Short mmCIF file of C-alpha atoms in Angstrom, two decimals:
data_model
loop_
_atom_site.label_atom_id
_atom_site.label_comp_id
_atom_site.label_asym_id
_atom_site.label_seq_id
_atom_site.Cartn_x
_atom_site.Cartn_y
_atom_site.Cartn_z
CA MET A 27 -0.03 -0.13 0.29
CA GLY A 28 1.57 3.34 -0.92
CA TRP A 29 0.78 7.11 -0.70
CA GLU A 30 -1.55 7.06 -3.77
CA SER A 31 -3.76 9.72 -4.57
CA ARG A 32 -7.17 8.61 -3.47
CA ARG A 33 -6.04 7.22 0.07
CA ILE A 34 -4.54 10.81 0.79
CA ASP A 35 -7.86 12.17 -0.24
CA GLN A 36 -10.02 10.08 1.82
CA ASP A 37 -7.60 10.63 4.67
CA ALA A 38 -7.73 14.57 4.30
CA ALA A 39 -11.57 14.69 3.80
CA VAL A 40 -12.22 12.96 7.26
CA CYS A 41 -9.49 14.81 8.92
CA ALA A 42 -11.30 18.17 7.71
CA ALA A 43 -14.58 17.10 9.33
CA GLN A 44 -13.31 17.69 12.77
CA PHE A 45 -12.07 21.03 12.70
CA PRO A 46 -14.86 23.11 12.90
CA ALA A 47 -16.24 21.29 15.76
CA ILE A 48 -12.39 21.83 17.36
CA GLY A 49 -12.53 25.55 16.66
CA LEU A 50 -15.97 25.83 18.37
CA ILE A 51 -14.51 23.81 21.22
CA TRP A 52 -11.56 26.59 21.31
CA TRP A 53 -13.94 29.42 21.05
CA ILE A 54 -16.33 28.56 24.12
CA ARG A 55 -13.02 27.62 26.08
CA GLU A 56 -11.88 31.14 25.15
CA GLN A 57 -15.21 32.53 26.28
CA LEU A 58 -15.21 30.78 29.67
CA GLY A 59 -11.48 32.33 30.47
CA ASP A 60 -10.45 35.52 31.69
CA ASP A 61 -11.32 38.40 29.44
CA TYR A 62 -7.89 40.46 30.74
CA ALA A 63 -10.32 43.69 31.37
CA TYR A 64 -11.34 43.94 27.14
CA ALA A 65 -14.35 41.64 26.88
CA GLY A 66 -16.13 44.22 24.98
CA ALA A 67 -13.63 44.38 22.00
CA TYR A 68 -12.44 41.10 22.07
CA GLY A 69 -15.62 39.31 22.46
CA ALA A 70 -16.72 41.54 19.27
CA PHE A 71 -13.36 40.26 17.15
CA ALA A 72 -13.98 36.58 18.35
CA VAL A 73 -17.61 36.65 16.77
CA PHE A 74 -16.18 38.37 13.87
CA ALA A 75 -13.27 36.11 13.71
CA LEU A 76 -15.59 32.98 13.91
CA ALA A 77 -17.89 34.42 10.96
CA CYS A 78 -14.78 34.82 8.86
CA LEU A 79 -13.58 31.39 9.58
CA LEU A 80 -17.08 29.72 8.60
CA VAL A 81 -16.96 31.77 5.12
CA VAL A 82 -13.16 31.01 4.53
CA ALA A 83 -13.77 27.33 5.70
CA PRO A 84 -14.51 25.53 2.47
CA LEU A 85 -10.87 27.24 1.43
CA VAL A 86 -9.05 26.37 4.65
CA LEU A 87 -10.61 23.00 5.72
CA PRO A 88 -9.31 21.02 3.28
CA VAL A 89 -5.77 22.25 3.71
CA LEU A 90 -6.08 21.90 7.54
CA GLY A 91 -7.46 17.99 6.68
CA LEU A 92 -4.73 17.33 4.23
CA LEU A 93 -2.04 18.83 6.67
CA HIS A 94 -3.27 16.52 9.42
CA ALA A 95 -3.48 13.50 7.27
CA VAL A 96 0.00 13.61 5.95
CA VAL A 97 1.97 14.39 9.41
CA HIS A 98 -0.72 11.98 11.13
CA VAL A 99 -3.18 9.71 10.33
CA LEU A 100 -1.54 8.44 7.40
CA PRO A 101 1.65 7.44 8.67
CA ALA A 102 -0.04 5.69 11.48
CA GLU A 103 -1.96 3.90 8.80
CA LEU A 104 0.67 2.75 7.12
CA LEU A 105 2.25 1.21 10.45
CA ALA A 106 -0.94 -0.16 11.35
CA HIS A 107 -1.54 -2.20 8.15
CA ARG A 108 2.37 -3.48 8.47
CA ALA A 109 1.32 -4.40 12.17
CA ALA A 110 -1.95 -6.05 11.25
CA ARG A 111 -0.22 -8.31 8.62
CA ARG A 112 2.16 -9.87 11.25
CA THR A 113 0.27 -9.98 13.94
CA ARG A 114 -3.68 -10.64 12.10
CA GLY A 115 -5.53 -8.19 14.30
CA PRO A 116 -7.99 -5.65 12.91
CA VAL A 117 -6.31 -2.98 11.04
CA TRP A 118 -8.71 -0.11 12.79
CA ALA A 119 -7.68 -0.95 16.12
CA TRP A 120 -3.93 -0.92 15.16
CA HIS A 121 -4.31 2.47 13.37
CA LEU A 122 -6.22 3.87 16.56
CA ALA A 123 -3.42 2.73 18.85
CA LEU A 124 -0.71 4.10 16.70
CA THR A 125 -2.34 7.52 16.09
CA ALA A 126 -2.57 7.82 19.82
CA VAL A 127 1.57 7.04 19.80
CA LEU A 128 2.14 9.26 17.00
CA GLY A 129 -0.06 12.47 18.69
CA LEU A 130 2.42 11.67 22.22
CA ILE A 131 5.42 12.13 19.49
CA TRP A 132 4.16 15.16 18.25
CA ALA A 133 3.20 16.61 21.73
CA ALA A 134 7.02 15.78 23.11
CA LEU A 135 8.17 17.35 20.06
CA ALA A 136 6.06 20.47 20.69
CA LEU A 137 7.41 20.39 24.25
CA LEU A 138 10.92 20.28 23.51
CA LEU A 139 10.68 23.40 20.34
CA TRP A 140 7.68 25.61 22.13
CA ASP A 141 7.72 24.30 25.67
CA TRP A 142 3.84 23.65 25.26
CA PRO A 143 2.49 21.73 28.11
CA PHE A 144 2.66 18.22 27.56
CA THR A 145 0.06 17.09 29.81
CA THR A 146 -2.50 19.27 27.72
CA THR A 147 -1.22 18.56 24.37
CA ALA A 148 -0.67 14.75 24.72
CA PRO A 149 -4.26 13.65 25.46
CA LEU A 150 -5.55 16.22 22.42
CA PHE A 151 -3.24 15.17 20.01
CA ALA A 152 -3.89 11.61 20.50
CA ALA A 153 -7.75 12.49 20.47
CA LEU A 154 -7.66 13.96 17.09
CA GLY A 155 -6.85 10.68 15.70
CA VAL A 156 -9.99 8.98 17.18
CA VAL A 157 -13.18 10.58 14.44
CA PRO A 158 -10.08 10.09 11.52
CA VAL A 159 -9.99 6.53 12.31
CA PHE A 160 -13.44 5.58 12.56
CA GLY A 161 -14.23 8.07 9.89
CA LEU A 162 -12.13 5.98 7.26
CA GLU A 163 -13.77 2.77 8.44
CA TRP A 164 -16.78 3.81 7.53
CA LEU A 165 -16.00 5.55 4.27
CA ARG A 166 -13.98 2.92 2.57
CA ARG A 167 -16.94 0.70 3.12
CA ARG A 168 -18.93 3.02 0.58
CA PRO A 169 -18.64 3.52 -3.27
CA ARG A 170 -15.32 5.48 -4.42
CA GLY A 171 -15.34 8.94 -6.09
CA PRO A 172 -14.71 12.37 -4.87
CA TRP A 173 -18.51 13.34 -4.03
CA ALA A 174 -18.65 9.89 -2.09
CA VAL A 175 -15.42 11.37 -0.23
CA TRP A 176 -16.24 15.08 0.70
CA LEU A 177 -20.12 14.79 0.55
CA PRO A 178 -19.86 12.74 3.68
CA SER A 179 -17.17 14.75 5.33
CA LEU A 180 -19.27 17.74 4.79
CA PHE A 181 -22.51 16.03 6.50
CA ALA A 182 -20.02 14.88 9.36
CA SER A 183 -18.57 18.51 9.87
CA VAL A 184 -22.02 20.27 10.13
CA GLY A 185 -23.31 17.50 12.57
CA LEU A 186 -20.21 17.62 14.94
CA PHE A 187 -20.59 21.52 14.79
CA LEU A 188 -24.03 21.47 15.77
CA LEU A 189 -23.18 18.68 18.22
CA VAL A 190 -20.60 20.83 19.96
CA PHE A 191 -22.92 23.59 19.73
CA LEU A 192 -25.95 22.48 21.25
CA GLY A 193 -23.83 20.42 24.15
CA GLY A 194 -22.02 23.87 24.86
CA VAL A 195 -25.80 25.36 25.11
CA LEU A 196 -26.80 22.61 27.34
CA ALA A 197 -24.07 22.84 29.74
CA THR A 198 -24.03 26.33 30.01
CA VAL A 199 -27.91 26.43 31.19
CA THR A 200 -27.15 23.69 33.34
CA GLY A 201 -24.25 25.23 35.34
CA ILE A 202 -21.72 22.83 34.00
CA LEU A 203 -19.97 25.58 32.48
CA GLU A 204 -19.60 28.24 34.91
CA GLU A 205 -18.24 32.33 34.05
CA TYR A 206 -14.63 32.65 34.87
CA GLU A 207 -13.68 33.71 38.33
CA PRO A 208 -10.49 34.94 39.41
CA PRO A 209 -8.52 32.98 41.99
CA VAL A 210 -8.49 34.67 45.79
CA LEU A 211 -4.61 34.25 46.78
CA SER A 212 -3.48 35.92 50.39
CA ALA A 213 -0.36 37.96 50.68
CA GLY A 214 1.68 34.92 51.41
CA GLN A 215 0.80 33.21 48.13
CA LEU A 216 1.70 36.25 45.97
CA THR A 217 4.94 36.64 47.89
CA GLY A 218 7.71 35.32 45.30
CA THR A 219 8.96 36.22 41.72
CA TRP A 220 6.87 36.76 38.96
CA ARG A 221 8.03 36.81 35.40
CA GLY A 222 7.05 38.37 31.94
CA GLU A 223 7.76 39.55 28.63
CA GLU A 224 11.18 40.59 27.66
CA GLY A 225 12.85 39.99 30.66
CA ALA A 226 10.49 41.49 33.20
CA VAL A 227 11.07 40.51 36.67
CA LEU A 228 8.86 41.75 39.70
CA ARG A 229 9.78 40.29 43.33
CA LEU A 230 7.35 40.87 46.10
CA GLY A 231 9.09 40.03 49.10
CA THR A 232 8.06 39.97 52.51
CA GLY A 233 7.41 42.83 54.63
CA GLY A 234 5.93 44.36 51.39
CA ARG A 235 9.01 45.25 49.60
CA ALA A 236 9.12 45.15 45.92
CA GLU A 237 12.10 45.14 43.32
CA LEU A 238 11.33 45.36 39.37
CA THR A 239 13.73 44.58 36.34
CA ASP A 240 12.59 45.71 32.76
CA VAL A 241 8.87 45.61 34.79
CA PRO A 242 5.81 47.76 32.62
CA ALA A 243 4.46 50.47 34.80
CA GLU A 244 1.83 53.26 34.35
CA ASP A 245 3.54 56.24 32.33
CA GLU A 246 3.67 59.46 33.81
CA PRO A 247 1.04 61.94 33.17
CA GLY A 248 1.92 63.46 29.57
CA ALA A 249 3.94 61.06 28.55
CA GLY A 250 2.17 60.30 25.20
CA GLY A 251 -0.99 59.57 26.41
CA PRO A 252 -3.08 56.09 25.94
CA TYR A 253 -1.82 55.83 22.16
CA ALA A 254 1.76 55.83 22.82
CA GLU A 255 3.99 53.28 21.63
CA PRO A 256 4.26 51.57 24.19
CA PRO A 257 1.65 53.14 26.51
CA PHE A 258 3.58 52.22 29.59
CA ALA A 259 7.28 52.90 31.15
CA VAL A 260 9.73 50.44 31.97
CA CYS A 261 11.49 50.67 35.05
CA ASP A 262 13.96 49.35 37.33
CA GLY A 263 14.34 49.74 40.79
CA THR A 264 13.08 49.02 44.38
CA GLY A 265 9.61 49.71 45.93
CA ILE A 266 6.46 48.37 47.96
CA TRP A 267 3.36 46.76 46.97
CA LEU A 268 0.47 45.84 48.91
CA LEU A 269 -2.38 43.06 48.20
CA ASP A 270 -5.81 45.09 47.74
CA ASP A 271 -8.26 42.22 47.79
CA LYS A 272 -11.20 44.81 47.55
CA GLY A 273 -10.34 46.27 43.98
CA GLY A 274 -10.23 49.67 45.44
CA HIS A 275 -7.17 50.70 43.23
CA ASP A 276 -8.34 49.56 40.45
CA PRO A 277 -8.79 51.91 37.60
CA TYR A 278 -11.12 49.60 35.52
CA GLY A 279 -13.36 48.82 38.82
CA ASP A 280 -16.96 49.88 39.01
CA GLY A 281 -17.80 52.35 41.59
CA PRO A 282 -15.83 51.72 45.07
CA GLU A 283 -14.43 48.29 44.46
CA GLY A 284 -12.92 46.51 41.49
CA ARG A 285 -11.04 43.47 40.67
CA PRO A 286 -8.71 42.01 43.51
CA GLY A 287 -5.21 43.03 42.94
CA VAL A 288 -1.34 44.10 43.83
CA VAL A 289 -0.65 47.59 44.25
CA VAL A 290 3.20 48.27 43.22
CA ARG A 291 4.90 51.87 43.93
CA LEU A 292 8.02 52.46 43.20
CA ASP A 293 10.96 54.19 45.70
CA GLY A 294 11.99 56.47 42.40
CA VAL A 295 10.84 58.27 39.38
CA CYS A 296 10.24 55.84 36.97
CA GLY A 297 6.43 55.42 36.24
CA GLN A 298 3.61 56.08 38.57
CA GLU A 299 1.47 53.63 41.21
CA THR A 300 0.53 50.50 38.76
CA TYR A 301 -2.44 48.17 39.44
CA TRP A 302 -1.63 44.58 38.88
CA ARG A 303 -5.06 43.01 38.64
CA ILE A 304 -5.18 39.03 39.79
CA GLY A 305 -5.56 36.18 37.37
CA GLY A 306 -5.15 32.76 36.04
CA THR A 307 -5.96 30.13 38.22
CA GLU A 308 -5.08 29.18 41.80
CA SER A 309 -2.49 26.16 40.66
CA GLU A 310 -1.37 29.17 37.71
CA PRO A 311 -2.18 32.69 39.09
CA GLU A 312 -1.03 35.51 36.68
CA LEU A 313 -0.76 39.32 37.19
CA PHE A 314 -1.57 41.72 34.55
CA VAL A 315 -2.08 45.04 33.16
CA PRO A 316 -4.54 46.43 30.73
CA PHE A 317 -2.13 49.86 29.61
CA GLY A 318 -3.31 52.38 27.00
CA ASP A 319 -6.64 52.34 25.16
CA PRO A 320 -9.38 50.79 27.23
CA ASP A 321 -11.15 49.46 24.08
CA ALA A 322 -7.60 48.09 22.98
CA PRO A 323 -5.23 47.59 25.29
CA ASP A 324 -1.80 46.10 25.51
CA VAL A 325 -2.11 43.56 28.17
CA ARG A 326 1.12 42.82 29.92
CA ILE A 327 1.12 39.28 32.21
CA LEU A 328 3.48 37.96 34.77
CA THR A 329 3.39 34.59 35.73
CA ARG A 330 4.68 32.84 38.79
CA ASP A 331 7.99 31.04 38.94
#
């Protein structure tokens, strides 16, 4: 068995069928996460992007399906046929197992090259082969021809999309999926080293002392306004910090209370008092500030060491 065009076409079709549902799952997940203080602009952009993807889907999906087939599903299928000939086991079972193994290998490679979390990507990459394997088993029992390949893929794609959509609506109505809430952290939990982009390091010490290295901070008045590039100062030095569990210092808060965060004040002349809002989760907390234009802020994020 070789890499003939008919077999590649079949693999690409079954792989393409799952990507609209995967995109919807990703979009739902993003909506349930932290909006980083620009939910209005981000939500409108997300809806617009989703609409654009639906329009260009007929052009994009075959390409994504072909890519997934060539690097994942088809190599596992070729190995599955060889293994089945030697062990006399069912080809589909070998195909499913080897697709999962290859997904783990790709997850390990992503960890080495881009530092993607293996515990997240490994089950995801392994699961990406389930629908194609069973789809191929069904497809190859049917008549051949382009319409017999891509028409079932279209119907399956729409069906999976609607299934995920209805499942998301049901999970939201029943409370299985809940609106994001930031973690509640004590001063002791916040104490430590936080790192961000371009070498930014914020150390929150005991006794309320803070040390900053290349940390973004609110700029001085008249330094360029909300549309300056960048809309913040980059500061080194020492200062003080305090936990604001009521969000009274939160400039984005509604009324006397806002989102819990950390107030950082420098001893020197660089920057102003900066309010780092608490985000992330209990196990992976974050500190972030939306600088600049409130409708399209430049969000800077610090993560805990």
